[in-house]
Short mmCIF file of C-alpha atoms and ligand atoms in Angstrom, two decimals:
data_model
loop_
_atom_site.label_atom_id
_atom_site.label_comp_id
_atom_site.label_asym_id
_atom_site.label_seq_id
_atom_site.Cartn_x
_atom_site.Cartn_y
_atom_site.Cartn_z
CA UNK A 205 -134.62 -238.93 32.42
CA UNK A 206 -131.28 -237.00 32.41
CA UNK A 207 -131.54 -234.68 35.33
CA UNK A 208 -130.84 -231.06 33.80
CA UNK A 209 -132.12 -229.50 37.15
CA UNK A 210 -129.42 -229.63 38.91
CA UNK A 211 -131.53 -228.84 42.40
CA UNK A 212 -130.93 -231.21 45.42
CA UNK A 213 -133.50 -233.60 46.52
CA UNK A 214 -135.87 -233.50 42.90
CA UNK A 215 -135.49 -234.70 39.49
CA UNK A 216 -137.56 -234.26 36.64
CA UNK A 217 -140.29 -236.62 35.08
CA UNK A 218 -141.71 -234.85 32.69
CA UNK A 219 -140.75 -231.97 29.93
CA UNK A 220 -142.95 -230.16 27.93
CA UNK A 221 -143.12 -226.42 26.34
CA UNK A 222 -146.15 -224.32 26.78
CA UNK A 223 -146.83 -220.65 25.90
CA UNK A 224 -143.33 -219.91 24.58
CA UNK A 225 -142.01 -221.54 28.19
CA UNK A 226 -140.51 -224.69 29.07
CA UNK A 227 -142.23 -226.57 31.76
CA UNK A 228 -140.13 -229.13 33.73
CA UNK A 229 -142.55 -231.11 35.93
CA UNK A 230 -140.39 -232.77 38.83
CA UNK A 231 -140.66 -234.77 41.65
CA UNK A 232 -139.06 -236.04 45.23
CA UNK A 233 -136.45 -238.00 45.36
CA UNK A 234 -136.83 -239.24 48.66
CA UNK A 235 -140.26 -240.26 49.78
CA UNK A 236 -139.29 -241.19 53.09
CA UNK A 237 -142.15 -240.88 55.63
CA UNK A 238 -141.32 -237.89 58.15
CA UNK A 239 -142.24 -238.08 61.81
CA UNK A 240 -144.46 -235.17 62.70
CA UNK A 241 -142.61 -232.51 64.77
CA UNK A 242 -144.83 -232.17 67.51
CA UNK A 243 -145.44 -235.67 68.59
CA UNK A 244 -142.57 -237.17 66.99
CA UNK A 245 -144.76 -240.58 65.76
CA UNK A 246 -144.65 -241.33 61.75
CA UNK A 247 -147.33 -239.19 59.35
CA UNK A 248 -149.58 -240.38 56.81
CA UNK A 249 -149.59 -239.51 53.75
CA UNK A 250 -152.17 -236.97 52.33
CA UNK A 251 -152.36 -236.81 48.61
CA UNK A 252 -150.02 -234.30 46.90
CA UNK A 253 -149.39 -231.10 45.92
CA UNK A 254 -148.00 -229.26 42.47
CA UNK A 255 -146.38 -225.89 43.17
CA UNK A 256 -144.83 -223.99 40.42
CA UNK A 257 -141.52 -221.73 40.26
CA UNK A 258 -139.95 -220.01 38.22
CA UNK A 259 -136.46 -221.12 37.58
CA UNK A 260 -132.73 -220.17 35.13
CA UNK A 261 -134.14 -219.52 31.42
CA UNK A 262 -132.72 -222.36 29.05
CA UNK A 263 -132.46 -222.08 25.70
CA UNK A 264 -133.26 -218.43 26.20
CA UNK A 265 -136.62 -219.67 27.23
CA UNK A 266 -138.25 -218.83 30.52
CA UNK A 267 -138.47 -222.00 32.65
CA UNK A 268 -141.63 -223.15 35.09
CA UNK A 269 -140.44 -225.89 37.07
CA UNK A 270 -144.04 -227.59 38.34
CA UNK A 271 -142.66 -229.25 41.64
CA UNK A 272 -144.84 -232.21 43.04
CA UNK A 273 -144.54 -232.83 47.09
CA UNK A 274 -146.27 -235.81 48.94
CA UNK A 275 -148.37 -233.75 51.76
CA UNK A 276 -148.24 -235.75 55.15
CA UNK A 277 -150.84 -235.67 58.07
CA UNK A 278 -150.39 -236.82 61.98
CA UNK A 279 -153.26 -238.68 63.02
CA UNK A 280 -152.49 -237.26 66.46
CA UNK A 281 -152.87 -234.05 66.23
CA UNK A 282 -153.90 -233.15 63.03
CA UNK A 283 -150.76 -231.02 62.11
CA UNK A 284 -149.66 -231.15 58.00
CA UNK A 285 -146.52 -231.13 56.59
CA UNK A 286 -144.60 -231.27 52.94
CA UNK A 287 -141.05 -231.58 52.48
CA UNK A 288 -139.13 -228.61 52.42
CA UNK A 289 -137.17 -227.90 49.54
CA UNK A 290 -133.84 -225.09 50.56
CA UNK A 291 -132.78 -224.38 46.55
CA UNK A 292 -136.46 -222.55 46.49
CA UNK A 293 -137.50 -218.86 47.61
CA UNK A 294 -141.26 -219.69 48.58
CA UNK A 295 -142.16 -216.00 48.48
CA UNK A 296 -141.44 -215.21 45.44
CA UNK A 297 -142.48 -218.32 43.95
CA UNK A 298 -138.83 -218.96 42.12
CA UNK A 299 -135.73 -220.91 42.66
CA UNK A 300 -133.03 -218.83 44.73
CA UNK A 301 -130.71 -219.30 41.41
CA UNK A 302 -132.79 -217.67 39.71
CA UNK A 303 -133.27 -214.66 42.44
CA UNK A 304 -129.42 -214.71 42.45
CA UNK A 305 -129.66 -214.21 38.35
CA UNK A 306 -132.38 -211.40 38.98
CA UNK A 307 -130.15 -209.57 41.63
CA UNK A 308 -126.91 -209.74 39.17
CA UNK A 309 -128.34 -208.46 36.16
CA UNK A 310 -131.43 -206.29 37.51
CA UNK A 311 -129.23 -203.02 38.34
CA UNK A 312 -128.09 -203.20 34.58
CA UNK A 313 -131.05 -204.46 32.24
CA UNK A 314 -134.29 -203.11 32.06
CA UNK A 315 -137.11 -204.64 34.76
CA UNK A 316 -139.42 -205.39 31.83
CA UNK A 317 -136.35 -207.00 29.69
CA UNK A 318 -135.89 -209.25 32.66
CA UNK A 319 -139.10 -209.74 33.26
CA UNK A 320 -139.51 -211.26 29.95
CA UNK A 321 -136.39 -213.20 29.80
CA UNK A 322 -137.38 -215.20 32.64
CA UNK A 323 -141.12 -215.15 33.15
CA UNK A 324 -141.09 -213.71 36.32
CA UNK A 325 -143.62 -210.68 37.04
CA UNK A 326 -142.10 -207.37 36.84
CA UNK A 327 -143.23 -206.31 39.93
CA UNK A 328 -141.06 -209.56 41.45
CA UNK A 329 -138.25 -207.85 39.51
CA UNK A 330 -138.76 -204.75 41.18
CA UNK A 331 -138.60 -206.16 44.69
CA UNK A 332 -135.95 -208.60 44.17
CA UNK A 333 -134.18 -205.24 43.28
CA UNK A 334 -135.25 -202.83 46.24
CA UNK A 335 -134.16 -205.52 48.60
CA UNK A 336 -130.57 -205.82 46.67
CA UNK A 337 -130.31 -201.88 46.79
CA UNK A 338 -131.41 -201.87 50.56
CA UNK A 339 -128.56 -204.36 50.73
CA UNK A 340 -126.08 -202.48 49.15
CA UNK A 341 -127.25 -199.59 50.90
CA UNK A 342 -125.91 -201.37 54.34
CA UNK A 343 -122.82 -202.88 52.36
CA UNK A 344 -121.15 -200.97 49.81
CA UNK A 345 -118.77 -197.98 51.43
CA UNK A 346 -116.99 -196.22 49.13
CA UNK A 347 -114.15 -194.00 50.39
CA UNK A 348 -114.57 -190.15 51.19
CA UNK A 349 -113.62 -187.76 48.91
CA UNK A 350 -110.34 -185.43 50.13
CA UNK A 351 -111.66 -183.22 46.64
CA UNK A 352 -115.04 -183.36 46.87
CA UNK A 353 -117.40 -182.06 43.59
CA UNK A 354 -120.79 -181.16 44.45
CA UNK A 355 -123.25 -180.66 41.43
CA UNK A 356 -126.23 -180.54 40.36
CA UNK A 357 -126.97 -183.23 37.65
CA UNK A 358 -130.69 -184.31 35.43
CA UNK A 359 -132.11 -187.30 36.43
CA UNK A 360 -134.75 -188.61 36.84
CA UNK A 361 -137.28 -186.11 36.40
CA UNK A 362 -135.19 -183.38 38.81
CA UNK A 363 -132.70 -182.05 39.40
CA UNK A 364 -129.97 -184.25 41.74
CA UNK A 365 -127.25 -183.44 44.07
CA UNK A 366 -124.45 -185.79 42.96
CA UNK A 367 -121.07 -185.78 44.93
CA UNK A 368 -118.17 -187.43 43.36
CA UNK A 369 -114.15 -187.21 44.02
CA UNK A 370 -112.97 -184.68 41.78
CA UNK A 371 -109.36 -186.70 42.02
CA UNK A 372 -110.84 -190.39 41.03
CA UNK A 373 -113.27 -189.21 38.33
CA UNK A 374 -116.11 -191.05 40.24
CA UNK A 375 -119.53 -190.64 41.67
CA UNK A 376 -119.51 -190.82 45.87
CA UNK A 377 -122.74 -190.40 46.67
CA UNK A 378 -125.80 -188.81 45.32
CA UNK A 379 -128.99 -186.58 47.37
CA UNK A 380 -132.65 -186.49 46.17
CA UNK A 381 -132.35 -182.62 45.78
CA UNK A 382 -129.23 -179.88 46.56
CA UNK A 383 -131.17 -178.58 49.84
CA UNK A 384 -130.10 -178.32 52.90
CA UNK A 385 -132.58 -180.52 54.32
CA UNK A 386 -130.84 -182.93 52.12
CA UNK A 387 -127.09 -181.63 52.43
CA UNK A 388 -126.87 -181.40 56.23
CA UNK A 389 -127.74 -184.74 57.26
CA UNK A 390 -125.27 -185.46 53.97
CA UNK A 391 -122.38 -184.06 55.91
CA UNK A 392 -123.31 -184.74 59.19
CA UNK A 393 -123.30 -188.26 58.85
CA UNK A 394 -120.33 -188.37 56.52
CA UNK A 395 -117.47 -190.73 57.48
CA UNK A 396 -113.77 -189.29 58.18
CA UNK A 397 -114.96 -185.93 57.60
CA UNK A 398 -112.11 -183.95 58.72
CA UNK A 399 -110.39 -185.86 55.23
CA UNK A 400 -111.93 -183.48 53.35
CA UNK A 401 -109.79 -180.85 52.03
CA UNK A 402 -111.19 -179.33 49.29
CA UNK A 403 -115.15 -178.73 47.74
CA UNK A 404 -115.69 -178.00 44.70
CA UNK A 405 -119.20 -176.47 43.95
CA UNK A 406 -121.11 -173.72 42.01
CA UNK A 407 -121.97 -170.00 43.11
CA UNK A 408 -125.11 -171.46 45.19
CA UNK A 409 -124.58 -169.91 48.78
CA UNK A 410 -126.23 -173.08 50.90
CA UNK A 411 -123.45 -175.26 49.99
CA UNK A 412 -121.43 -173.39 51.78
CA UNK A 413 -123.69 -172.83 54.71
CA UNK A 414 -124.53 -176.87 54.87
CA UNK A 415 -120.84 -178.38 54.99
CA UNK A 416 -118.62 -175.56 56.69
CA UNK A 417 -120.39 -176.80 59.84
CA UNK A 418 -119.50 -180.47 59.17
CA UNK A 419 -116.23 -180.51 57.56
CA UNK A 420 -113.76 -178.60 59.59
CA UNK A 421 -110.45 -179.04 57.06
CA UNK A 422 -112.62 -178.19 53.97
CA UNK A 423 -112.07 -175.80 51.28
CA UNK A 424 -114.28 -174.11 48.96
CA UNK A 425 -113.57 -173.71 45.46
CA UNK A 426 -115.97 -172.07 43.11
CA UNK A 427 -116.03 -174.53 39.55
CA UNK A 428 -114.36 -173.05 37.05
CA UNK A 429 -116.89 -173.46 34.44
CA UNK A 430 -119.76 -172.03 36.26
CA UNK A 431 -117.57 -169.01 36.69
CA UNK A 432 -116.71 -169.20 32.81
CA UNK A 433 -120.58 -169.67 31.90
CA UNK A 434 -121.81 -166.17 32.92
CA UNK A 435 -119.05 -165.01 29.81
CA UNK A 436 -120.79 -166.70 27.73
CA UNK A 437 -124.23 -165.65 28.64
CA UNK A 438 -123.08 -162.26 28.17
CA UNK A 439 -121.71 -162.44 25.28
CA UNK A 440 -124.75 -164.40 24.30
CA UNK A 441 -127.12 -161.56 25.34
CA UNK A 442 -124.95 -158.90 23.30
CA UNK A 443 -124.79 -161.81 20.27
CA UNK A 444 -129.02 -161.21 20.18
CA UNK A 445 -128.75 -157.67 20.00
CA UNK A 446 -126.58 -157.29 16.92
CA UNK A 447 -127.24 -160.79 14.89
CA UNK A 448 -130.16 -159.14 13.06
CA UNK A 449 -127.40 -156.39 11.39
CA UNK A 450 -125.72 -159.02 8.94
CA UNK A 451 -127.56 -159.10 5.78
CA UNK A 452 -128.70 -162.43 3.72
CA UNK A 453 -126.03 -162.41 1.36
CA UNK A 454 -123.14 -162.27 4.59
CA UNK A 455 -125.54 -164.53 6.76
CA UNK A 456 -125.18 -167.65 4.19
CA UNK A 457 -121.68 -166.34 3.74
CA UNK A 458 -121.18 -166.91 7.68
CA UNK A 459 -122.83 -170.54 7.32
CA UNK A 460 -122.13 -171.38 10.78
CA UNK A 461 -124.15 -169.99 13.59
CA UNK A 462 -122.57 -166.85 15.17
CA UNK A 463 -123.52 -168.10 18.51
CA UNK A 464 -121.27 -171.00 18.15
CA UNK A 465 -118.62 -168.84 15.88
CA UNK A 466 -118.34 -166.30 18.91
CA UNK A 467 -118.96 -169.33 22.06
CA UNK A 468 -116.05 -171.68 20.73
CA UNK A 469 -112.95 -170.96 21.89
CA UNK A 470 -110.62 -169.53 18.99
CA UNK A 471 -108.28 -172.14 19.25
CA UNK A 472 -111.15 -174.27 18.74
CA UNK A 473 -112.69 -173.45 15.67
CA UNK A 474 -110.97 -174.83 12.32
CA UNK A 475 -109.72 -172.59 9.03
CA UNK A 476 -112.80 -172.03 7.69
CA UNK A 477 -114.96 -171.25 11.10
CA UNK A 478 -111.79 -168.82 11.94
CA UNK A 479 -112.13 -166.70 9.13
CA UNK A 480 -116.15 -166.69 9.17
CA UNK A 481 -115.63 -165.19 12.70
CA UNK A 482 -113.61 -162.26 11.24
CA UNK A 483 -116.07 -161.88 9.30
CA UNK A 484 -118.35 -161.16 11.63
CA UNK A 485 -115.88 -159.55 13.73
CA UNK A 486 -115.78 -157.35 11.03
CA UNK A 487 -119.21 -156.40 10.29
CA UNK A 488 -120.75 -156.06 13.58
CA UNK A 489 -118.03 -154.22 15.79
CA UNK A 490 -120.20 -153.95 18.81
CA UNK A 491 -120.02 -157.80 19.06
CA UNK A 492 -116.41 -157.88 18.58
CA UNK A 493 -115.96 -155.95 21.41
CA UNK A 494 -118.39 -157.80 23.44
CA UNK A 495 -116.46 -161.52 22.08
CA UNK A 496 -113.17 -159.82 23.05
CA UNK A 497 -114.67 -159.32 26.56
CA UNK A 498 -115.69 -163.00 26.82
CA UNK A 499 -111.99 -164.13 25.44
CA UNK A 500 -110.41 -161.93 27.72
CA UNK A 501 -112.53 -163.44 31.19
CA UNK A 502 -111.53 -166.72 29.67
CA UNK A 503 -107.96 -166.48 29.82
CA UNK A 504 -107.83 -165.14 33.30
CA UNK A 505 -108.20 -169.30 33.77
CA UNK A 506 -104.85 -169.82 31.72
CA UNK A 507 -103.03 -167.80 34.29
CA UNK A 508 -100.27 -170.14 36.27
CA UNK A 509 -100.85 -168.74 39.36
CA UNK A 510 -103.29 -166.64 41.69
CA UNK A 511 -101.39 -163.06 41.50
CA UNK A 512 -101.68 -163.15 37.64
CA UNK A 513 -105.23 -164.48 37.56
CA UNK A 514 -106.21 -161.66 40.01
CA UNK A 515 -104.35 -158.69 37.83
CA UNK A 516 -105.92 -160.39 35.02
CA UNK A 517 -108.87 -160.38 36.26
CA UNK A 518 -108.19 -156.26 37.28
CA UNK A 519 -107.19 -155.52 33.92
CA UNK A 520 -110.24 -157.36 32.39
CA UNK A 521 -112.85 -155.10 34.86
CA UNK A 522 -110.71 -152.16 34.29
CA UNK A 523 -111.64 -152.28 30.30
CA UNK A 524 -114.97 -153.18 30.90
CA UNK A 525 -116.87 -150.09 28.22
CA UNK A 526 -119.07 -147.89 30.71
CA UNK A 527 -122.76 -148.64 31.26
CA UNK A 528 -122.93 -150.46 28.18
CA UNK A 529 -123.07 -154.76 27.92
CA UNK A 530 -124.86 -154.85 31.80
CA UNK A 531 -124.26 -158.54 31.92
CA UNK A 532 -120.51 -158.54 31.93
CA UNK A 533 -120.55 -155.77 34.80
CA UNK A 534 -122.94 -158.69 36.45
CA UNK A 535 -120.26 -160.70 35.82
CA UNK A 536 -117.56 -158.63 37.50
CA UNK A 537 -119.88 -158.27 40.65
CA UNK A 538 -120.30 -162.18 40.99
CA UNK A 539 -116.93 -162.66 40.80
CA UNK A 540 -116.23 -159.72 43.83
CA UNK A 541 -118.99 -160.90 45.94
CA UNK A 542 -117.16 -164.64 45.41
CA UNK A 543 -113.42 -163.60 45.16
CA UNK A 544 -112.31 -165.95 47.62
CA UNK A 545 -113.64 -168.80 46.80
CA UNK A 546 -113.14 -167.92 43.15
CA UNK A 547 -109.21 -167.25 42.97
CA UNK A 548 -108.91 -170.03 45.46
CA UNK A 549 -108.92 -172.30 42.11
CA UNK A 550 -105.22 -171.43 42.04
CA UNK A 551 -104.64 -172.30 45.78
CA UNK A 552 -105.53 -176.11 44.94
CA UNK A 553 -103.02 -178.84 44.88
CA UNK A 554 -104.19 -179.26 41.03
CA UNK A 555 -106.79 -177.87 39.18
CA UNK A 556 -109.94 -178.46 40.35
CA UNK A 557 -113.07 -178.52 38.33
CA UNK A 558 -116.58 -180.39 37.71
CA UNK A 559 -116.00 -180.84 34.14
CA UNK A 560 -116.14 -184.09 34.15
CA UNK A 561 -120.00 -184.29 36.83
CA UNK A 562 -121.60 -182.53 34.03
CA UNK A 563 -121.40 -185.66 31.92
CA UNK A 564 -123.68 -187.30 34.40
CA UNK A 565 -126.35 -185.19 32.67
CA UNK A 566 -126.21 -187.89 30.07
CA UNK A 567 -127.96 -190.38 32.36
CA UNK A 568 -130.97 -189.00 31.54
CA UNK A 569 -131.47 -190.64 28.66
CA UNK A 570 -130.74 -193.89 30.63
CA UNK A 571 -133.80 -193.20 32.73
CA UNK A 572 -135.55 -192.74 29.25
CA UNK A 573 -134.16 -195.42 27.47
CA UNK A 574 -135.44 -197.66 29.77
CA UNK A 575 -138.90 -196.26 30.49
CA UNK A 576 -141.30 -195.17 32.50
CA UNK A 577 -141.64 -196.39 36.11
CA UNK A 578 -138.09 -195.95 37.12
CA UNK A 579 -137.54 -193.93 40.57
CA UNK A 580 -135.14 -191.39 41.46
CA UNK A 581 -133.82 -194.59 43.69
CA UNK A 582 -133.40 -197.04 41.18
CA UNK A 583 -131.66 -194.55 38.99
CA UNK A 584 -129.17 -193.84 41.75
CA UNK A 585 -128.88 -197.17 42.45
CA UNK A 586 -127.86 -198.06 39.13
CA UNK A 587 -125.07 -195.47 38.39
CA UNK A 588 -124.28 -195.53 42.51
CA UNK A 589 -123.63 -199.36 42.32
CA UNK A 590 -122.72 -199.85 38.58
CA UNK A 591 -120.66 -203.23 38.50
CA UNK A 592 -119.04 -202.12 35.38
CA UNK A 593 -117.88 -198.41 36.63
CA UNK A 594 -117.20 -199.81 39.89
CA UNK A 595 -114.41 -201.94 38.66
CA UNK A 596 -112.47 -198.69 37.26
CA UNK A 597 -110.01 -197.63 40.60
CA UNK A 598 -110.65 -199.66 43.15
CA UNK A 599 -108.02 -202.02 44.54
CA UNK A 600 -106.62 -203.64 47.49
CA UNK A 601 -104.73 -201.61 49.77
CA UNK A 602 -101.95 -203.45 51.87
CA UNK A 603 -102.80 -201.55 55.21
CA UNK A 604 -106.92 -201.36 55.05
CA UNK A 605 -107.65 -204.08 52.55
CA UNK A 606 -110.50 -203.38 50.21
CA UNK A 607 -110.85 -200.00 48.71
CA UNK A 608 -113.85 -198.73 46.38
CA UNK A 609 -113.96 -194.97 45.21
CA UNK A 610 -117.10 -195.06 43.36
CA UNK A 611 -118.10 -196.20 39.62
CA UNK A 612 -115.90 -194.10 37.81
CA UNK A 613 -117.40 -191.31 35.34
CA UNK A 614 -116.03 -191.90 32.23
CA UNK A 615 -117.31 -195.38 32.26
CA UNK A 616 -120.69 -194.12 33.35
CA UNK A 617 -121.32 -191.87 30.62
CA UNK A 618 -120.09 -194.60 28.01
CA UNK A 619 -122.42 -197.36 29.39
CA UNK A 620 -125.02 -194.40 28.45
CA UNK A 621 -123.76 -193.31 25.60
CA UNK A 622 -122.84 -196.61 23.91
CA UNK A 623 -126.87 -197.43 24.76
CA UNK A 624 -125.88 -201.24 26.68
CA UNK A 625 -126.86 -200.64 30.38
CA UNK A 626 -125.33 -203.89 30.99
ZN1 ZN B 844 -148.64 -234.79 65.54
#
């Protein structure tokens, strides 16, 4: 029989298919008698034994290979033996090519798909993975961030602290949850701390608390488009008050929503959006004002440099109207109580933002797609160690060699997005 195994020291006898698998019975080549270990005279032979594994699917069918070994007995002292066969992982019951296979593809393909493919259990899947992850874990060092974005992402049924490098586009490292409990140790233990030179982060005050201990050359700059948010909020809250004025006639006349009318940037919106906005400009005046205010924080952003964001910013409190529109004065007292940290956005060798961390939210649908069952640490694990994302900016680097950054975002969010995990 034509040996399609391929294994050292067995070839097949016998082929045969059986609930949708292929069964390959094999044997020993060698039947050579072994001398037993302990007393080093020849064994007997004592009948045989069938073991099966689970081996490389062919034909996309799962494979069983049924393995037959002579068991041997010393009539000395009792002790039994069978030979040993290296191509097979005893434990888990499968050839090692086949745990190799599992370990490739089970960070990209569903455990079930797997599973399936190769008539394995899924709960073998699912350790063959932890132990690859735990591996990885002790292996994979990706470089630290000198702009650092911390964010807070949906996955996995929580809310996660990812950290990427705001000048690679790609994820570092990513916490259980943003707490301190979780961020200290986080920055503690990071490597070449003192690289860091800039953090980019949200309004949340422990941030601040958990890495100006641990990164001495560190920066903090408030994201831009948390700061740009609370405009739109605003404007959103003034949007509810006044939506209800527009009659039938002007509200099928408007088509569009007047949230998104008023929320889209003017520069945004095509012909036809642009002149349903004056329209509404036009009929409810109170909101006009209130979407000039938003406009107006905007730009402060499209200032070139600090001084002319900060009068911009003076100019835009200064015609804030009186006690009316609360949320925009809330606005105005965020941005005081963060000024710093705020306007520092302009101090930044380039500017900084999270933009791109927010399309990690995507990943959700990732944990979705694939089911239920999946941990927070498998999901990390598979966008952490993503072979495909990891390829994106990593290199060799004459002086240190080897040099990873992290799977890169963009491909992240397209793996999701185009639906092919693998
Ligand atoms: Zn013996």
């Amino acid at each position: 029989m034509l040996d399609l195994l391929n294994l050292p020291g067995i070839k097949p006898v016998d082929i045969r298919t059986q609930n949708k698998s292929i069964v390959i019975v094999a044997e020993m080549v060698d039947d050579t008698i072994p001398l037993c270990p302990d007393c080093n005279k020849p064994m007997h032979k004592h009948g045989k034994r069938s073991t099966i594994f689970a081996d490389t699917p062919m034909q996309m069918q799962p494979v069983r290979l049924e393995i037959k070994r002579p068991r041997y007995r010393c009539e000395s002292c009792g002790k039994m033996t069978s030979p040993e066969l290296t191509f097979l992982d005893e434990k888990r019951r499968a050839t090692k090519r086949l745990v190799d296979a599992i370990r490739q593809r089970c960070l990209g393909a569903t455990f079930r798909a797997i599973a399936e493919q190769t008539g394995v259990a899924v709960n073998t899947v699912k350790n063959i993975a932890h132990d690859l992850i735990e591996e990885l874990e002790e292996t994979v060092r990706y470089e630290t961030p000198v702009i650092m974005g911390i964010d807070e992402v949906n996955l996995a049924g929580g809310y996660r602290c990812v950290i990427t490098n705001l000048a690679t586009n790609s994820v570092y490292e990513m916490l259980e949850y943003r707490t301190q409990d979780h961020l200290k140790p986080f920055f503690k233990e990071l490597p070449d701390r003192e690289k860091v030179e800039w953090v980019c982060t949200d309004m949340w005050r422990p941030f601040k608390r958990s890495f100006a201990e641990y990164l001495p050359n560190a920066r903090l700059v408030i994201d831009k488009f948390h700061v740009v948010k609370m405009a739109s909020e605003a404007l959103e809250e003034e949007r509810k008050k006044y939506q209800a004025e527009l009659n039938k006639e002007e509200r099928i006349y408007v088509k569009k929503s007047i949230r998104w009318l008023t929320l889209k940037r003017p520069d945004n919106l095509s012909p036809t959006e642009r002149e349903a906005l004056a329209i509404v400009r036009l009929k409810i005046p109170e909101l006009s004002v209130a979407h000039d205010i938003k406009e107006e924080f905007f730009k402060i952003y499209d200032e070139p440099d600090r001084e002319s964001a900060e009068n911009a910013f003076r100019e835009w409190e200064e015609c804030l109207p009186g006690d009316k529109m609360p949320r925009f004065r809330d606005l105005a007292k965020t941005v005081h109580n963060h000024y710093e940290d705020i306007f520092a956005y302009w101090d930044a060798p380039f500017k900084i933002t999270n933009a791109y961390t927010e399309g990690l939210n995507g990943l959700i649908k990732m944990s979705n797609r694939m089911g239920r069952g999946y941990s927070y640490e498998i999901i990390r694990a598979k966008t952490l160690y993503s072979e495909e994302a990891r390829k994106v900016g990593s290199g060799v680097r004459p002086t240190r060699g080897k040099v990873e950054y992290g799977p890169y975002i963009p491909t992240l969010v397209k793996i999701v997005e185009d639906g092919k995990p693998d």
